Tab-separated table of C-alpha atoms (C1' of nucleotides) and ligand atoms in Angstrom:
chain	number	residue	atom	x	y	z
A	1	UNK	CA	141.298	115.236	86.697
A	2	UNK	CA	139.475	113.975	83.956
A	3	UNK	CA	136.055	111.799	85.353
A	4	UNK	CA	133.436	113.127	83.345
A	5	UNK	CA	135.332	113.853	80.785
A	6	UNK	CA	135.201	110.835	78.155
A	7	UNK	CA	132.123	109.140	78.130
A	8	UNK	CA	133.107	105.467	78.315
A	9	UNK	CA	131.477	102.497	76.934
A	10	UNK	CA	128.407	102.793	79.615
A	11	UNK	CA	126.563	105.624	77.710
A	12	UNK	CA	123.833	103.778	77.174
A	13	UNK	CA	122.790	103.861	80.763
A	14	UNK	CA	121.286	106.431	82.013
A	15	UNK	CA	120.640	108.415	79.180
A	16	UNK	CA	118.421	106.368	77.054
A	17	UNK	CA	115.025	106.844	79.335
A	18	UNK	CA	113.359	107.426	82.464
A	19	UNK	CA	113.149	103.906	83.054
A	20	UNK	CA	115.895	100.649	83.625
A	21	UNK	CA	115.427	97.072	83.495
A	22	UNK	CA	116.825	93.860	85.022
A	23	UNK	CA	120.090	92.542	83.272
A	24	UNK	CA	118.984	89.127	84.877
A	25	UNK	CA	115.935	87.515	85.013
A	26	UNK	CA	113.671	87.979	87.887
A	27	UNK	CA	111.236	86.205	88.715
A	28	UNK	CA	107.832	88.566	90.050
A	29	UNK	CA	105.638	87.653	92.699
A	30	UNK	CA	103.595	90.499	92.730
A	31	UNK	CA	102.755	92.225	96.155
A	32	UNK	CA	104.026	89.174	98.347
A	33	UNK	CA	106.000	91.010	100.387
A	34	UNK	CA	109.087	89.903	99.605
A	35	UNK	CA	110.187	92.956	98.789
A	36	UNK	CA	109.006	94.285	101.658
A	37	UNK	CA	111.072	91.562	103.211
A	38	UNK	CA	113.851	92.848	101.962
A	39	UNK	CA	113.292	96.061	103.235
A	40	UNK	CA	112.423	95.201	106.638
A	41	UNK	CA	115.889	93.281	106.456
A	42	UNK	CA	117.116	96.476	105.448
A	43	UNK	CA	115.730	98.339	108.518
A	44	UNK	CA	113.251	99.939	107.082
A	45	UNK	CA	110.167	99.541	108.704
A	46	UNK	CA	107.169	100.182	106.412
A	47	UNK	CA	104.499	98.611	108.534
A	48	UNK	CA	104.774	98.657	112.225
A	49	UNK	CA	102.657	95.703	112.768
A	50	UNK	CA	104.193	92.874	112.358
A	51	UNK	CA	101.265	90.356	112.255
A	52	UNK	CA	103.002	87.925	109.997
A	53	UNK	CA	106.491	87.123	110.558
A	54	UNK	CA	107.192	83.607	110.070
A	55	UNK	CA	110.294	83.632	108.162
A	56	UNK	CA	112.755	81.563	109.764
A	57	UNK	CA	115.342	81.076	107.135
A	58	UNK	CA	115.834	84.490	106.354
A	59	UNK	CA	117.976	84.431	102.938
A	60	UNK	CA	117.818	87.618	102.661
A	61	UNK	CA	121.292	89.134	103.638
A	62	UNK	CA	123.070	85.840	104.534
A	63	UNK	CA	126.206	86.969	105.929
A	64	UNK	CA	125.873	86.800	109.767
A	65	UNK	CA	123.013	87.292	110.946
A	66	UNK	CA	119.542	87.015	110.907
A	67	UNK	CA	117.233	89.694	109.413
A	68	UNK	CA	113.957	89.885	110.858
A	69	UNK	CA	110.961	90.146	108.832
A	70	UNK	CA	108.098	92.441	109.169
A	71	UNK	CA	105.994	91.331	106.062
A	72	UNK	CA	103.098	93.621	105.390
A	73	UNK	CA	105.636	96.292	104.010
A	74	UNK	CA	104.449	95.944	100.793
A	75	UNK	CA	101.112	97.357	101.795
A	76	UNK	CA	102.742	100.255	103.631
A	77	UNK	CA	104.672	100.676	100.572
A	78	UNK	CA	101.464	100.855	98.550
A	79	UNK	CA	99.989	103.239	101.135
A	80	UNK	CA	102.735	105.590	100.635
A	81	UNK	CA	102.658	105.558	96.820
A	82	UNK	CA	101.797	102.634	94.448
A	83	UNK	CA	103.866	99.555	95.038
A	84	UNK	CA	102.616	96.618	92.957
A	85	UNK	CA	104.749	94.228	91.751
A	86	UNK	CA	108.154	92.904	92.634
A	87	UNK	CA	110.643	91.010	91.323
A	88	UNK	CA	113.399	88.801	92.892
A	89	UNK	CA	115.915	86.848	90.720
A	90	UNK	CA	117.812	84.215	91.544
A	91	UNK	CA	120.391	85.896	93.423
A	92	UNK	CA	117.736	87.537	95.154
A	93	UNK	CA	117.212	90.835	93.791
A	94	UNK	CA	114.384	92.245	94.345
A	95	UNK	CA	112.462	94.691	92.384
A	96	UNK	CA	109.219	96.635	92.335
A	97	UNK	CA	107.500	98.016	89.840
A	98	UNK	CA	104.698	100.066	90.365
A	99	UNK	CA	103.455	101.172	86.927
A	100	UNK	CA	103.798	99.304	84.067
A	101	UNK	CA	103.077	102.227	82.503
A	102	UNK	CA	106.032	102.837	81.832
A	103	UNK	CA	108.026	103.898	78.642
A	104	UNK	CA	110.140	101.528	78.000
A	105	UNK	CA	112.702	99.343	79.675
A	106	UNK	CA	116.250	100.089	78.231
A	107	UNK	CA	118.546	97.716	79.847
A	108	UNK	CA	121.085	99.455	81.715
A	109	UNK	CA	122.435	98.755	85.210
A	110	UNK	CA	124.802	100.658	86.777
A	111	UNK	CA	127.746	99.019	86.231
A	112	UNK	CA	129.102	98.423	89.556
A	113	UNK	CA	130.953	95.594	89.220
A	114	UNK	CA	133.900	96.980	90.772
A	115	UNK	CA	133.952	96.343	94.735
A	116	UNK	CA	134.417	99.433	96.075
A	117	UNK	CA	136.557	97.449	99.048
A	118	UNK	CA	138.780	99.446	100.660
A	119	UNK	CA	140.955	102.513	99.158
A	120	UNK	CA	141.897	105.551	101.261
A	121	UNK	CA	144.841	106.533	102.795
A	122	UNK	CA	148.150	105.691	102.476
A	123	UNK	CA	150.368	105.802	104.687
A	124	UNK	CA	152.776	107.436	102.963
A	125	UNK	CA	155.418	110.568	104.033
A	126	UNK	CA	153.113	112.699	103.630
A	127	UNK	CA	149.228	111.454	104.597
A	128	UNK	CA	149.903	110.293	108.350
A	129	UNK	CA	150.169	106.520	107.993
A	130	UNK	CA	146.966	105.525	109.107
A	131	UNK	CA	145.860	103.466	106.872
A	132	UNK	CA	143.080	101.386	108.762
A	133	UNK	CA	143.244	98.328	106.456
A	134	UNK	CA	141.055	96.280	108.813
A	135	UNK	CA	140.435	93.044	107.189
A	136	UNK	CA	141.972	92.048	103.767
A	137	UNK	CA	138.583	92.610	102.215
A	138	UNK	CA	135.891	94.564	102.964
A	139	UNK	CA	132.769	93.074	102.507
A	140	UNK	CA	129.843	94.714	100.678
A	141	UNK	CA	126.466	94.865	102.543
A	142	UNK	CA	123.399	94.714	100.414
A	143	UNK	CA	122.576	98.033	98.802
A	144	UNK	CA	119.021	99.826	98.631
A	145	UNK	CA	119.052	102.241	96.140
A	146	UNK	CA	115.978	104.939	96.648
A	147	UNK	CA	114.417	107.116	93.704
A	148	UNK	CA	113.015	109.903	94.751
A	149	UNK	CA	112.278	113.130	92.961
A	150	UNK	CA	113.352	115.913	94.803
A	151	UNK	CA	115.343	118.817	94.284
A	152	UNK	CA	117.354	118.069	97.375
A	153	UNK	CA	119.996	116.049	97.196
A	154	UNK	CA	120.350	115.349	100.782
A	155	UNK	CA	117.138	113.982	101.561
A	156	UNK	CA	116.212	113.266	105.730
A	157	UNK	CA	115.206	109.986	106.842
A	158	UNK	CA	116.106	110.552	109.836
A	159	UNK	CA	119.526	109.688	110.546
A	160	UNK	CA	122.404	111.859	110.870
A	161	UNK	CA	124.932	111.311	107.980
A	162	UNK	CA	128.399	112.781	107.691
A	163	UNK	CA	129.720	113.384	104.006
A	164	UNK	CA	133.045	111.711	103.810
A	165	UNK	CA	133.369	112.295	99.919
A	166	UNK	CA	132.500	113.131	96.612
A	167	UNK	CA	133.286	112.093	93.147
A	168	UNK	CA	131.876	113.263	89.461
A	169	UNK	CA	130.154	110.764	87.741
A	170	UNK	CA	130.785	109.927	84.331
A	171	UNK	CA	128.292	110.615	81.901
A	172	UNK	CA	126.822	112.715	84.648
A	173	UNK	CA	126.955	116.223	84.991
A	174	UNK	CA	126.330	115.806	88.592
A	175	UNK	CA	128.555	114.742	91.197
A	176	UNK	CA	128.184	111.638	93.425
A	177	UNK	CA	128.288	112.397	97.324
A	178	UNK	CA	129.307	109.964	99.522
A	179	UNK	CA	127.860	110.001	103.488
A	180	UNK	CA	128.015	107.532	106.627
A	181	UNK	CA	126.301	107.741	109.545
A	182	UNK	CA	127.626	109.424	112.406
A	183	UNK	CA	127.139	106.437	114.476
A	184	UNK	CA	130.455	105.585	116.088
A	185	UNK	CA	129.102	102.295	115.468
A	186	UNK	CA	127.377	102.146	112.926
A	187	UNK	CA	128.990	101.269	109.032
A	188	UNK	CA	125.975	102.082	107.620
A	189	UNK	CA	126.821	104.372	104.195
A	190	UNK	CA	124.607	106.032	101.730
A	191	UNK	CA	125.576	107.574	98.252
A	192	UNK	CA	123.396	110.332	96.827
A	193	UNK	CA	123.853	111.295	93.261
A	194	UNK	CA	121.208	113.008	90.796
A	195	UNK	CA	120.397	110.978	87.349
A	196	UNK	CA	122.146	112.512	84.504
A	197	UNK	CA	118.761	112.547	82.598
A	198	UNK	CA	116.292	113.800	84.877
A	199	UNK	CA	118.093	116.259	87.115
A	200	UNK	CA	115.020	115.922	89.393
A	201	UNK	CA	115.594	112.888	90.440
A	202	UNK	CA	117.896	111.913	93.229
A	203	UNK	CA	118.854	108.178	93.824
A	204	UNK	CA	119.977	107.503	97.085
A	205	UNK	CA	121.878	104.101	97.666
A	206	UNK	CA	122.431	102.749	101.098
A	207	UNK	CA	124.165	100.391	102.100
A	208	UNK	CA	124.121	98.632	105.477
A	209	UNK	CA	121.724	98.595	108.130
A	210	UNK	CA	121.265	100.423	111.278
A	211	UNK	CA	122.189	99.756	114.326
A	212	UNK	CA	120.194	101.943	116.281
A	213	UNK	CA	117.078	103.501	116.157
A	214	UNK	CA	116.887	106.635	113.911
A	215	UNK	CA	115.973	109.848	115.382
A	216	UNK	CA	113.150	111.696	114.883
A	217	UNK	CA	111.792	111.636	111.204
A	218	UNK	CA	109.556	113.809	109.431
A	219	UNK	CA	106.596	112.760	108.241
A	220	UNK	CA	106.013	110.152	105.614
A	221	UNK	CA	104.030	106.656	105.854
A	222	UNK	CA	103.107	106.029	108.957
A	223	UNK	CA	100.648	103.233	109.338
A	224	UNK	CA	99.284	105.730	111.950
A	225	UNK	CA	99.933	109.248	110.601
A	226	UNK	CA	97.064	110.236	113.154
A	227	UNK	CA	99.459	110.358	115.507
A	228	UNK	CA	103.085	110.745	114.714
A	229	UNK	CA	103.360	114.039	115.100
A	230	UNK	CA	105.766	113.307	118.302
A	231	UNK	CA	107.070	110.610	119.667
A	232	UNK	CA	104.311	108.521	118.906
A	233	UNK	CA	106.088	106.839	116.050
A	234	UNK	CA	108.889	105.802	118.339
A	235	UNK	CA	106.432	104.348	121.066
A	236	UNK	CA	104.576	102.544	118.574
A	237	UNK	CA	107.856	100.827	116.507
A	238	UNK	CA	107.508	97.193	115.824
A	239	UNK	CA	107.507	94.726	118.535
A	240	UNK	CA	110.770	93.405	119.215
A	241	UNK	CA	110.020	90.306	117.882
A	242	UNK	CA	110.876	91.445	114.317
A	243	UNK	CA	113.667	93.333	115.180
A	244	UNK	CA	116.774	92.128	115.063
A	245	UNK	CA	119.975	93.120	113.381
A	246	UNK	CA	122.759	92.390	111.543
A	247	UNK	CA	124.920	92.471	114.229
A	248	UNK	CA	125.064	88.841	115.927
A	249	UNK	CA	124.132	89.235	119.271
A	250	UNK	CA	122.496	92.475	118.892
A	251	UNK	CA	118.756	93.019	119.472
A	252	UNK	CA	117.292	96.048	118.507
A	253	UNK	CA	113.903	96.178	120.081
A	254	UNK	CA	112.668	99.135	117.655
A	255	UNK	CA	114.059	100.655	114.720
A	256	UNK	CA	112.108	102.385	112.991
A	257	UNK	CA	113.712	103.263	109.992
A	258	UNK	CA	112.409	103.979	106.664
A	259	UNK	CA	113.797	105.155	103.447
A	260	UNK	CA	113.955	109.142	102.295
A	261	UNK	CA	111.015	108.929	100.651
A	262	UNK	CA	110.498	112.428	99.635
A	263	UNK	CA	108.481	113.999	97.286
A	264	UNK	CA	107.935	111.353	95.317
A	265	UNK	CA	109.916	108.162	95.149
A	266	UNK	CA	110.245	106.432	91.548
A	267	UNK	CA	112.327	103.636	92.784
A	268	UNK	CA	114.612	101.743	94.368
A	269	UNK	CA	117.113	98.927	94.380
A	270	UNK	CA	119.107	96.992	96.536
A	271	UNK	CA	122.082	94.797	95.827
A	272	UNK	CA	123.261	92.229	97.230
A	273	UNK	CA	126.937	91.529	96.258
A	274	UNK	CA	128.731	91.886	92.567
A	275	UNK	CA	129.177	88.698	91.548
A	276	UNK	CA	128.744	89.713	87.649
A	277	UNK	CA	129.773	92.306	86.322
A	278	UNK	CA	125.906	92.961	85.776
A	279	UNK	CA	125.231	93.834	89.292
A	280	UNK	CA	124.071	97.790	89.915
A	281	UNK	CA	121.795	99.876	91.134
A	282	UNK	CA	118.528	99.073	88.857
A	283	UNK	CA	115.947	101.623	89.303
A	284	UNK	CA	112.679	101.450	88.332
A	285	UNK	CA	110.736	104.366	87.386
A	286	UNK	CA	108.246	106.119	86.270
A	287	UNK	CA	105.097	107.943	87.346
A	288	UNK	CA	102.821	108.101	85.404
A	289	UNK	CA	100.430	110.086	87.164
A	290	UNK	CA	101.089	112.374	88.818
A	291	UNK	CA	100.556	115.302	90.162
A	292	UNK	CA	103.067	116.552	91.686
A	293	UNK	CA	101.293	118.990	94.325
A	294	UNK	CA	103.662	118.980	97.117
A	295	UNK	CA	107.517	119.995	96.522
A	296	UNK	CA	109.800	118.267	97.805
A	297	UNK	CA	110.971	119.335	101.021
A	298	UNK	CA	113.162	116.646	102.538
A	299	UNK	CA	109.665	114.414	103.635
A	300	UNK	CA	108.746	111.118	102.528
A	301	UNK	CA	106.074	111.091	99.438
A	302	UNK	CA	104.885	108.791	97.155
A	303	UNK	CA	106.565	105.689	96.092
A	304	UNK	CA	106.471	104.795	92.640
A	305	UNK	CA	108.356	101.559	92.725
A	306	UNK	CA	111.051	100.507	94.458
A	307	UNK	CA	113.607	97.930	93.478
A	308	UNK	CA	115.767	96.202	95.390
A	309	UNK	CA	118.829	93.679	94.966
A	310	UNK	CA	119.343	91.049	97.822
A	311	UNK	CA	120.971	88.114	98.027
B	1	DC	C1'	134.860	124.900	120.266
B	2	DG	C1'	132.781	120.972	117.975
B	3	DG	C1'	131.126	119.026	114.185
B	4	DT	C1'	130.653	118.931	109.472
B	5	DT	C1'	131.906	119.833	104.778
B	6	DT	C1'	135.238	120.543	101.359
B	7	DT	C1'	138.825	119.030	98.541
B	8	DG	C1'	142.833	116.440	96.908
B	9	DA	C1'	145.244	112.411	97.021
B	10	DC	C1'	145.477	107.635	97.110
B	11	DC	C1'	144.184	102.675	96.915
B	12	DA	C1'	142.218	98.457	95.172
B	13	DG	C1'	139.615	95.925	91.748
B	14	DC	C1'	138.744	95.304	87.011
B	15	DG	C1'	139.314	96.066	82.165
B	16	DC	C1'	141.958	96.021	78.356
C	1	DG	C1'	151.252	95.051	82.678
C	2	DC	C1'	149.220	99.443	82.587
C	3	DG	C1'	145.261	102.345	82.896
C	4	DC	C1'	140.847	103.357	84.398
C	5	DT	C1'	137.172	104.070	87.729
C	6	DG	C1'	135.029	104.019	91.969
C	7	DG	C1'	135.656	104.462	96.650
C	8	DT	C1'	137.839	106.158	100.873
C	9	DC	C1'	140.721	108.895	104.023
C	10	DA	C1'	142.416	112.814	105.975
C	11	DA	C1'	143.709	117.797	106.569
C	12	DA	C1'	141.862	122.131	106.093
C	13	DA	C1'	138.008	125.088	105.717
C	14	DC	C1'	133.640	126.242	107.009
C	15	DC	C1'	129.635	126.758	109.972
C	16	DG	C1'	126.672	126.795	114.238
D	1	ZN	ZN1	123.295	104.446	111.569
DNA sequence: CGGTTTTGACCAGCGC
DNA sequence: GCGCTGGTCAAAACCG
């Protein structure tokens, strides 16, 4: 009944300025592609050419699997907007800042602490006992939490998502939608929800990777924009080499995947797992620039800085 | 007719 | 121990 109703002890989140900073430390490394590591582990491929990939270790998402690395996605990332610096603490969150232009940092996180695990049905009289309780625990796949100003909430990047929910946000006026992918196989999940401040910007957290390649995207950073008007993207992927998965035992040979970037992308963050209580969904943002001359129509734009949270 | 969205209810973790 | 919040499911409604 009541979720937006008392503002709890979290106020000073969101509304304090256009801009968020790490609780932790984090240590920045500038354009080394690290973050871009951490996309590419995410699936999303900002470079197609995948000259350097020597990571063998990948620490990135350490629960079963290996994530490939592209590297070179920071420079895609700068193509599509202005990606400069990162930062990865301990834990492995990443961040990137693009301008440091920026007002002000106000700490804040999005306190997320909370595991989100399981919580559905139950199989009470009246809701069908079905409660799928699958494993004791669920476990919580990294998040990647996209800025983007737009005035859409839903926001293609080519995948098909299905909404499965939706939930007011406290201290936001504006509800939080929950989607998954329609995959039958696929767990990954995205939550879209517009900042309480700036009402023209959507952050878009998802949460899992792919397991397939997406279909059809619209237009955004593509190394080769001279030619992705077709299928061109999806003949020229990344060699299979930097594919790989989550899934152990599952090569994907090309998934090219990239974020929503819409109109114009302020940030992004992925996270790893809650250990703390100071684990959320950090974005960075900021543009300083600007001109906004395209709207935003559901198409990738310009990335102001993306953060992300890996461990 | 199928798929998707909508909406309420419910669960589990965490806070107090 | 209770209450809160976020997160999820599932039935119905809606749409093509
Ligand atoms: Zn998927």
């Amino acid at each position: 009944m009541d979720d937006n109703d008392k503002v709890d002890p979290i106020a000073g989140g969101f509304s304090s300025d256009s801009t968020w900073t790490f609780p932790g430390d984090y240590t920045f490394f500038g354009t080394d592609g690290r973050e871009t590591a951490v996309l590419n582990d995410f699936g999303w491929n900002f470079n197609p050419l995948p000259p350097v990939l020597d990571r063998s270790g990948s620490d990135a998402v350490g629960s079963s699997a290996s994530l490939p690395e592209v590297g070179a996605g920071a420079a895609a990332a700068a193509v599509a907007g202005e990606v400069r610096s990162g930062s990865v603490d301990e834990a492995g969150d990443v961040s990137m800042s693009s301008n440091p232009v920026v007002s002000s940092s106000s700490s804040e996180d999005r306190v997320e602490s909370s595991t989100a695990v399981s919580g559905g049905k139950p199989p009470s009289s009246d809701r069908v006992g079905k409660v799928k309780r699958k494993g004791p625990k669920r476990i919580r796949q990294p998040r990647f939490a996209f800025m983007t100003k737009s005035e859409i909430d839903h926001l293609e990047d080519g995948y098909r998502w299905r909404k499965y929910g939706q939930k007011a946000v406290k201290n936001s006026p504006f509800p939080r939608s929950y989607y998954r992918c329609t995959n039958n196989k696929c767990t990954v999940k995205k939550r879209v929800e517009r900042s309480s401040e700036d009402p023209t910007t959507v952050i878009t957290t998802y949460e899992g990777q792919h397991c397939h390649h997406s279909i059809g995207f619209p237009r955004g950073l593509v190394p080769y924009h001279d030619q992705l008007q077709g299928a061109s993207y999806a003949t020229r992927q990344l060699p299979p080499n930097l594919l790989t998965l989550m899934n152990p035992g599952v090569n994907i040979n090309n998934n090219y995947s990239r974020p929503p970037f819409h109109d114009h992308m302020i940030g992004s963050s992925l996270q790893p797992q809650p250990s703390n209580a100071l684990i959320g969904d950090h974005h960075l943002a900021q543009p300083s620039s600007s001109q906004d001359s395209h709207k935003d129509q559901g198409l990738l734009g310009d990335i102001v800085s993306p953060t992300m949270r890996n461990q």
